[in-house]
Amino acid sequence: MPTSHDLSGLMKFLDRDEWQGCFNEVFDDHFGPVLEACEMEFEDLAGIVSGDWAMTLWGCAFEDFLTQEFDGQPANIVDDYVKRRGWKESAQSRAYMLALRTSVMSLYEVSNVVPGQSLVARDLIRGGEPVTVSEGTATKTLKQWDKIAARIVPVMGKNILAGGVLPFTPQATESLFDGLRTTFGKKKTKKLPALNDDELQAMASLFTLSWLFDTLDRVMRGPLLQNNDGDEIVFHNVRFPLASGVAPQDIASRLNSIPGMLQESEKFWSWMEEVPQGRDKPKTAGATTLDTLMDSGSNVIGNAELKDRFLHLSTNSAARAKSGTDLIRQVLGDLVRTPLTEISTVEQMMAERPGRHTQTPSSSIPSEIAEQTIHEFLDRHYLDTLDQPVAMLGNKTPRQAARTPASRQKAADWLKYLENQTAKQPDPNHPMATYSFEWIWQELGLRDLRR
């Protein structure tokens, strides 16, 4: 028996001669520019973005096709199918097909996610009040303030997501908005044009193309990881052999004299940045930042460990490795011999250590104490940030932006970005993931925009 959202019968109906040519026109609108630019066939996409995403993309084109009207009678495939074969479908399936018939693709901001049950979606293009959506699958992975391109359709008294759901990065979002502004003559302003449903429906292929170009660009370039200094992540293990007759306590005494070198145990030190992170360090657009914060909030730039007559210095970039090596040779002098350096890329580390998770010395601290300590640090950090210029706000401070009617929404978007990135911690119980930004919304007077 067909499920309530089963479109298999409608998809088989697509093979009829009168509809195959029409679908090919829509398919070319969605994929033609990408396939031509990359000199590939649609089947090649499955090997690049994975087969599941290729199916989702095909579904986006198919759902767009279901809304189209063509010359001749019947003009729409849903109308034709329901008339000829609708008796085979359940009432819910027919209702779903007819809802797709008049559906519109748009970009939504997600909030109030209840895993396995529901989410609230706010239309970022057409505006209006947020709507509650009943959803069981996507809500298990979506996070607060994620952006998705989707069709929200009413079926049997509930709003549901259609099958073609695409997660949008900030880069894909800006590409989509640029396309809308260009198409509707708003290139000289950041404001989106006011679009009615018919105009937005005519732009359905732009959502697919924006997602595809952004995804292919990131896949072709490969994932770039960097540390907070803007350096590419490359793991360095510098091994200093201890000189003959040198005792571990001799090394420990010298290491403890180095500013920022914090002794965690008898043979382990965390090398922390002396000065709080600067706000203008170089960053690569689209790169993911990877670094470690200690309980105190200090940024860890390396570790030192005494083991088997060696002093091991571990860092995550070539620049930090050089700086640390120079520092240790200067302080330890003839207590150590010429070091040897081992280098591993992120890919090599993942291949060599499948399923393992690095633990820091602070992992022995009770979780409730670690959470309180990190939350207190974040409170101080963000309280300070509220009075510092932020590039995303046009170099205004968050307080300044929140007081200006023209930039209040930008301040709210900045806060949503912070929340969204924090919510994406791999471990949902990590103190970073459990931190609440509620007080900042209240402090800036932006609670009315938190929706």
Coordinates of C-alpha atoms in Angstrom, one line a residue:
M1 CA 0.0 0.0 0.0
P2 CA 1.5 3.4 -0.9
T3 CA 2.7 5.7 1.9
S4 CA 1.0 9.0 2.5
H5 CA 3.8 10.9 0.7
D6 CA 4.5 8.3 -2.0
L7 CA 5.1 9.8 -5.5
S8 CA 6.2 6.5 -7.2
G9 CA 3.1 6.3 -9.3
L10 CA 3.5 9.9 -10.4
M11 CA 7.2 9.3 -11.3
K12 CA 6.2 6.3 -13.4
F13 CA 3.7 8.5 -15.2
L14 CA 6.6 10.7 -16.1
D15 CA 7.7 8.1 -18.7
R16 CA 4.7 8.9 -20.9
D17 CA 5.8 10.6 -24.2
E18 CA 3.7 13.7 -23.6
W19 CA 5.5 14.5 -20.3
Q20 CA 9.1 13.3 -20.8
G21 CA 10.0 16.1 -23.1
C22 CA 8.4 18.7 -20.8
F23 CA 10.4 17.3 -17.8
N24 CA 13.6 17.5 -19.8
E25 CA 13.1 21.3 -20.3
V26 CA 12.7 21.8 -16.5
F27 CA 15.7 19.4 -15.8
D28 CA 17.9 21.5 -18.1
D29 CA 16.9 24.7 -16.3
H30 CA 18.1 23.1 -13.0
F31 CA 21.3 21.4 -14.1
G32 CA 22.2 22.6 -17.6
P33 CA 24.4 25.5 -16.6
V34 CA 26.4 23.4 -14.0
L35 CA 26.8 20.4 -16.3
E36 CA 27.9 22.5 -19.2
A37 CA 30.4 24.5 -17.0
C38 CA 31.9 21.4 -15.5
E39 CA 31.7 19.4 -18.8
M40 CA 29.9 16.4 -17.1
E41 CA 26.7 14.4 -17.2
F42 CA 24.2 14.3 -14.4
E43 CA 25.3 10.8 -13.4
D44 CA 28.7 12.2 -12.7
L45 CA 27.3 14.3 -9.9
A46 CA 26.6 11.2 -7.8
G47 CA 30.3 10.5 -7.6
I48 CA 31.0 14.1 -6.5
V49 CA 28.2 15.1 -4.1
S50 CA 27.1 11.5 -3.2
G51 CA 24.2 9.5 -4.6
D52 CA 21.8 10.7 -1.9
W53 CA 22.4 14.3 -2.7
A54 CA 22.0 13.6 -6.4
M55 CA 18.6 12.0 -5.7
T56 CA 17.6 15.1 -3.6
L57 CA 18.7 17.4 -6.5
W58 CA 16.7 15.4 -9.0
G59 CA 13.7 15.6 -6.6
C60 CA 14.0 19.4 -6.5
A61 CA 13.7 19.5 -10.3
F62 CA 10.8 17.0 -10.2
E63 CA 8.9 19.0 -7.6
D64 CA 9.4 22.1 -9.7
F65 CA 8.1 20.2 -12.8
L66 CA 4.9 19.3 -10.9
T67 CA 4.1 23.0 -10.6
Q68 CA 4.6 23.8 -14.3
E69 CA 1.9 24.3 -16.9
F70 CA 2.7 23.6 -20.6
D71 CA 1.0 24.2 -23.9
G72 CA -1.7 21.7 -24.7
Q73 CA -4.2 19.7 -22.8
P74 CA -3.7 18.6 -20.1
A75 CA -1.3 21.4 -19.2
N76 CA 0.0 19.9 -15.9
I77 CA 1.1 16.4 -15.0
V78 CA -0.5 16.4 -11.5
D79 CA -3.9 17.3 -12.9
D80 CA -3.5 14.6 -15.6
Y81 CA -2.4 11.9 -13.2
V82 CA -5.0 12.6 -10.6
K83 CA -7.7 12.5 -13.2
R84 CA -6.5 9.2 -14.8
R85 CA -4.9 7.4 -11.9
G86 CA -5.9 9.2 -8.7
W87 CA -8.3 6.5 -7.7
K88 CA -5.2 4.3 -7.0
E89 CA -3.8 6.7 -4.5
S90 CA -4.8 7.2 -0.8
A91 CA -6.5 10.4 0.2
Q92 CA -3.3 11.6 1.8
S93 CA -1.2 10.9 -1.3
R94 CA -3.6 12.8 -3.5
A95 CA -3.6 15.7 -1.0
Y96 CA 0.2 15.7 -1.1
M97 CA 0.4 15.7 -4.9
L98 CA -2.1 18.6 -5.1
A99 CA -0.2 20.5 -2.5
L100 CA 3.0 20.1 -4.5
R101 CA 1.1 21.3 -7.6
T102 CA 0.8 24.8 -6.1
S103 CA 4.0 24.8 -4.0
V104 CA 6.8 27.4 -4.0
M105 CA 10.5 26.9 -3.3
S106 CA 11.9 29.4 -0.8
L107 CA 14.7 29.8 1.6
Y108 CA 13.9 29.3 5.3
E109 CA 15.6 29.9 8.6
V110 CA 15.1 27.1 11.1
S111 CA 14.4 27.5 14.8
N112 CA 12.8 25.7 17.7
V113 CA 13.9 22.3 16.4
V114 CA 12.3 19.4 18.3
P115 CA 14.2 16.3 17.0
G116 CA 12.0 13.8 15.4
Q117 CA 8.9 16.0 15.6
S118 CA 8.9 19.6 14.4
L119 CA 10.6 22.9 13.6
V120 CA 9.7 26.5 13.0
A121 CA 10.6 28.0 9.6
R122 CA 10.8 31.7 8.8
D123 CA 10.7 32.6 5.1
L124 CA 13.8 34.8 4.4
I125 CA 12.5 35.9 1.0
R126 CA 8.8 36.5 1.2
G127 CA 8.7 37.4 4.9
G128 CA 5.5 36.8 6.9
E129 CA 5.1 35.0 10.2
P130 CA 7.1 31.8 11.0
V131 CA 5.2 28.6 10.5
T132 CA 5.4 25.3 12.5
V133 CA 6.4 22.3 10.3
S134 CA 5.8 18.7 11.3
E135 CA 9.0 16.8 10.4
G136 CA 10.6 13.6 11.6
T137 CA 13.8 13.0 9.7
A138 CA 15.4 16.4 8.9
T139 CA 14.9 17.6 12.5
K140 CA 17.3 15.0 13.7
T141 CA 20.2 16.8 12.1
L142 CA 19.0 20.5 11.7
K143 CA 20.3 23.0 14.2
Q144 CA 19.0 26.4 15.4
W145 CA 19.2 29.0 12.7
D146 CA 20.2 26.6 9.9
K147 CA 19.0 27.8 6.5
I148 CA 17.3 25.4 4.1
A149 CA 15.8 25.7 0.6
A150 CA 12.5 23.8 0.7
R151 CA 8.9 23.6 -0.2
I152 CA 6.6 23.7 2.8
V153 CA 3.2 22.2 1.9
P154 CA -0.1 21.9 3.8
V155 CA -1.4 18.3 4.0
M156 CA -4.3 17.1 6.1
G157 CA -4.1 20.1 8.4
K158 CA -0.3 20.0 8.9
N159 CA 2.6 21.8 7.3
I160 CA 5.3 19.4 6.0
L161 CA 8.5 19.6 4.1
A162 CA 8.6 18.2 0.6
G163 CA 11.4 15.8 -0.3
G164 CA 13.7 18.3 -2.0
V165 CA 15.4 20.0 1.0
L166 CA 18.9 21.6 0.5
P167 CA 21.0 23.0 3.4
F168 CA 22.4 26.4 2.5
T169 CA 25.7 27.8 3.6
P170 CA 26.2 31.6 4.0
Q171 CA 28.0 31.5 0.6
A172 CA 25.2 29.7 -1.2
T173 CA 22.7 32.1 0.5
E174 CA 24.5 35.2 -0.8
S175 CA 24.8 33.6 -4.3
L176 CA 21.0 33.0 -4.3
F177 CA 20.2 36.5 -3.1
D178 CA 22.6 38.0 -5.6
G179 CA 20.8 36.1 -8.4
L180 CA 17.4 37.3 -7.2
R181 CA 18.6 40.9 -7.0
T182 CA 20.2 40.7 -10.5
T183 CA 17.1 39.1 -12.0
F184 CA 14.7 41.7 -10.6
G185 CA 16.9 44.8 -11.1
K186 CA 18.1 45.3 -7.5
K187 CA 21.9 44.9 -8.1
K188 CA 22.8 48.2 -6.4
T189 CA 21.2 47.4 -3.1
K190 CA 21.5 44.6 -0.5
K191 CA 17.7 44.6 0.0
L192 CA 15.9 41.7 -1.6
P193 CA 13.1 42.4 -4.1
A194 CA 9.6 41.9 -3.0
L195 CA 8.5 38.7 -4.8
N196 CA 5.0 37.2 -5.2
D197 CA 4.6 33.4 -5.4
D198 CA 4.5 33.3 -9.2
E199 CA 7.8 35.3 -9.5
L200 CA 9.5 33.1 -6.9
Q201 CA 8.2 29.9 -8.4
A202 CA 9.7 31.0 -11.7
M203 CA 13.1 31.1 -10.0
A204 CA 13.0 27.6 -8.6
S205 CA 16.0 26.5 -10.6
L206 CA 18.1 29.2 -9.1
F207 CA 18.0 27.5 -5.7
T208 CA 19.4 24.2 -7.2
L209 CA 22.1 26.1 -9.1
S210 CA 23.2 28.2 -6.1
W211 CA 23.5 25.1 -4.0
L212 CA 25.3 23.1 -6.7
F213 CA 27.8 25.8 -7.6
D214 CA 28.6 26.4 -3.9
T215 CA 28.9 22.6 -3.1
L216 CA 31.0 21.8 -6.2
D217 CA 33.3 24.7 -5.4
R218 CA 33.9 23.5 -1.9
V219 CA 34.3 19.8 -3.0
M220 CA 36.8 20.7 -5.7
R221 CA 38.8 22.9 -3.3
G222 CA 38.6 20.3 -0.6
P223 CA 37.9 21.1 3.1
L224 CA 40.3 23.7 4.5
L225 CA 41.0 23.6 8.2
Q226 CA 42.9 26.4 9.8
N227 CA 43.8 27.4 13.4
N228 CA 43.0 30.7 15.0
D229 CA 46.2 32.2 13.6
G230 CA 44.9 31.6 10.1
D231 CA 47.5 28.8 9.4
E232 CA 46.5 25.6 7.6
I233 CA 46.1 22.7 10.0
V234 CA 49.2 20.4 9.6
F235 CA 50.1 18.4 12.7
H236 CA 53.8 18.6 13.8
N237 CA 55.4 16.4 16.4
V238 CA 58.9 17.7 17.3
R239 CA 60.9 15.2 19.3
F240 CA 63.9 16.5 21.3
P241 CA 66.2 13.7 22.6
L242 CA 67.3 14.4 26.1
A243 CA 71.1 14.9 26.5
S244 CA 73.0 12.2 28.4
G245 CA 72.6 12.5 32.2
V246 CA 69.7 15.0 32.0
A247 CA 66.9 14.2 34.5
P248 CA 63.2 14.9 33.7
Q249 CA 63.0 17.3 36.6
D250 CA 65.7 19.4 34.9
I251 CA 63.6 19.7 31.8
A252 CA 60.5 20.4 33.9
S253 CA 62.2 23.3 35.8
R254 CA 63.2 25.0 32.5
L255 CA 59.8 24.4 30.8
N256 CA 58.0 26.0 33.8
S257 CA 60.0 29.2 33.2
I258 CA 58.5 29.7 29.8
P259 CA 55.6 32.2 29.8
G260 CA 52.4 30.4 28.8
M261 CA 53.7 26.9 29.4
L262 CA 51.2 25.5 32.0
Q263 CA 52.2 22.2 33.7
E264 CA 49.1 19.9 33.7
S265 CA 50.8 16.8 35.2
E266 CA 54.3 15.6 36.1
K267 CA 55.2 15.1 32.5
F268 CA 52.7 17.1 30.5
W269 CA 52.4 20.8 29.7
S270 CA 49.9 22.9 27.7
W271 CA 51.5 25.7 25.7
M272 CA 49.0 28.6 25.7
E273 CA 48.9 31.8 23.9
E274 CA 50.1 34.6 26.2
V275 CA 47.9 37.3 24.7
P276 CA 44.2 36.9 24.1
Q277 CA 43.4 36.1 20.5
G278 CA 43.6 39.1 18.2
R279 CA 40.5 40.1 16.2
D280 CA 42.3 40.9 13.0
K281 CA 44.2 37.7 12.4
P282 CA 44.0 36.5 8.7
K283 CA 41.2 34.0 8.0
T284 CA 40.5 32.2 4.7
A285 CA 36.9 32.6 3.5
G286 CA 34.9 29.4 3.9
A287 CA 37.6 27.7 6.0
T288 CA 36.7 25.9 9.2
T289 CA 38.7 26.9 12.3
L290 CA 40.0 24.2 14.6
D291 CA 41.7 25.0 17.9
T292 CA 41.5 24.1 21.6
L293 CA 40.4 26.2 24.5
M294 CA 41.3 25.3 28.0
D295 CA 38.9 25.6 30.9
S296 CA 40.2 29.2 31.6
G297 CA 39.4 30.1 28.0
S298 CA 43.1 30.4 27.0
N299 CA 43.9 29.2 23.5
V300 CA 46.1 26.1 23.4
I301 CA 48.8 26.4 20.7
G302 CA 50.7 23.3 21.5
N303 CA 51.5 20.6 24.1
A304 CA 54.8 19.3 25.5
E305 CA 55.3 15.9 27.0
L306 CA 58.2 14.0 28.5
K307 CA 58.2 10.4 27.3
D308 CA 60.9 7.7 26.8
R309 CA 63.9 10.1 27.1
F310 CA 62.3 12.5 24.6
L311 CA 60.6 15.8 25.0
H312 CA 57.7 15.9 22.5
L313 CA 56.3 19.2 21.2
S314 CA 53.0 18.8 19.4
T315 CA 51.4 21.7 17.4
N316 CA 48.9 22.0 14.6
S317 CA 50.8 24.2 12.1
A318 CA 54.2 24.7 10.7
A319 CA 54.5 28.3 12.1
R320 CA 53.7 27.2 15.6
A321 CA 56.1 24.3 15.3
K322 CA 58.9 26.6 14.3
S323 CA 58.1 29.1 17.1
G324 CA 57.9 26.4 19.7
T325 CA 61.1 24.7 18.5
D326 CA 63.0 28.0 18.6
L327 CA 61.7 28.7 22.1
I328 CA 62.5 25.3 23.5
R329 CA 66.0 25.3 22.1
Q330 CA 66.6 28.8 23.5
V331 CA 65.4 27.9 27.0
L332 CA 66.6 24.3 27.3
G333 CA 69.9 24.8 25.5
D334 CA 72.3 21.8 25.8
L335 CA 69.8 19.8 27.9
V336 CA 68.3 18.5 24.6
R337 CA 69.8 17.4 21.3
T338 CA 68.9 18.2 17.7
P339 CA 65.2 17.5 17.3
L340 CA 63.4 15.4 14.7
T341 CA 60.0 16.4 13.3
E342 CA 57.2 14.3 12.1
I343 CA 54.4 15.9 10.0
S344 CA 50.9 14.6 9.4
T345 CA 48.0 16.0 7.5
V346 CA 44.4 15.9 8.7
E347 CA 43.7 13.2 6.2
Q348 CA 46.6 11.1 7.4
M349 CA 45.6 11.5 11.1
M350 CA 42.1 10.4 10.3
A351 CA 43.3 7.4 8.4
E352 CA 45.7 6.3 11.1
R353 CA 43.4 6.8 14.0
P354 CA 39.9 5.7 12.9
G355 CA 37.2 6.2 15.6
R356 CA 39.6 7.7 18.1
H357 CA 38.8 11.0 19.8
T358 CA 41.6 13.2 21.2
Q359 CA 41.3 13.9 24.9
T360 CA 42.9 16.9 26.5
P361 CA 44.3 16.8 30.1
S362 CA 41.3 18.8 31.2
S363 CA 39.0 15.9 30.4
S364 CA 39.6 14.6 33.9
I365 CA 37.8 17.6 35.3
P366 CA 34.2 16.8 36.3
S367 CA 31.8 17.8 33.5
E368 CA 29.7 20.1 35.6
I369 CA 32.7 22.1 36.7
A370 CA 34.1 22.2 33.2
E371 CA 30.8 23.4 31.9
Q372 CA 30.5 26.1 34.6
T373 CA 34.0 27.3 33.9
I374 CA 33.7 27.5 30.2
H375 CA 30.3 29.2 30.4
E376 CA 31.7 31.8 32.7
F377 CA 34.6 32.4 30.3
L378 CA 32.2 32.8 27.4
D379 CA 30.1 35.2 29.4
R380 CA 33.1 37.4 29.9
H381 CA 34.3 36.9 26.3
Y382 CA 31.0 37.9 24.8
L383 CA 30.4 40.8 27.2
D384 CA 33.7 42.2 26.0
T385 CA 32.8 41.5 22.4
L386 CA 29.7 43.6 22.6
D387 CA 31.9 46.7 22.8
Q388 CA 34.4 45.6 20.0
P389 CA 34.1 46.3 16.3
V390 CA 32.8 43.3 14.3
A391 CA 33.5 43.0 10.6
M392 CA 30.1 41.3 10.0
L393 CA 28.5 44.4 11.3
G394 CA 30.4 46.8 9.2
N395 CA 33.0 47.3 11.9
K396 CA 30.4 48.6 14.3
T397 CA 30.2 47.2 17.8
P398 CA 27.2 44.9 18.5
R399 CA 25.8 47.6 20.9
Q400 CA 26.1 50.3 18.2
A401 CA 24.4 48.1 15.6
A402 CA 21.6 47.1 18.0
R403 CA 20.8 50.8 18.6
T404 CA 20.5 51.7 14.9
P405 CA 17.2 50.8 13.2
A406 CA 19.0 50.2 9.9
S407 CA 21.4 47.6 11.4
R408 CA 19.4 45.9 14.1
Q409 CA 18.7 43.0 11.8
K410 CA 22.4 42.7 11.0
A411 CA 23.1 42.5 14.7
A412 CA 20.4 39.8 15.1
D413 CA 21.9 37.8 12.1
W414 CA 25.3 38.0 13.8
L415 CA 23.9 36.6 17.0
K416 CA 22.1 33.8 15.1
Y417 CA 25.4 33.0 13.4
L418 CA 27.1 32.6 16.7
E419 CA 24.4 30.4 18.1
N420 CA 24.3 28.3 14.9
Q421 CA 28.0 27.6 14.9
T422 CA 28.0 26.8 18.6
A423 CA 25.0 24.4 18.1
K424 CA 27.0 22.4 15.5
Q425 CA 29.5 21.0 18.1
P426 CA 29.9 17.3 17.3
D427 CA 29.1 16.5 21.0
P428 CA 25.7 18.0 22.0
N429 CA 26.8 17.7 25.6
H430 CA 30.0 19.7 25.2
P431 CA 30.0 22.9 27.3
M432 CA 30.3 25.0 24.1
A433 CA 27.1 23.3 22.7
T434 CA 25.1 23.9 25.9
Y435 CA 25.9 27.6 26.2
S436 CA 22.9 29.9 26.1
F437 CA 23.0 33.2 24.2
E438 CA 19.6 34.3 25.7
W439 CA 21.3 37.0 27.9
I440 CA 22.9 38.6 24.9
W441 CA 19.6 39.0 23.0
Q442 CA 18.2 40.6 26.2
E443 CA 21.3 42.8 26.7
L444 CA 21.2 44.2 23.1
G445 CA 17.4 44.6 23.1
L446 CA 16.9 42.3 20.1
R447 CA 14.6 39.7 21.6
D448 CA 11.8 40.8 19.2
L449 CA 14.1 39.6 16.3
R450 CA 14.8 36.2 17.7
R451 CA 12.3 34.3 15.7

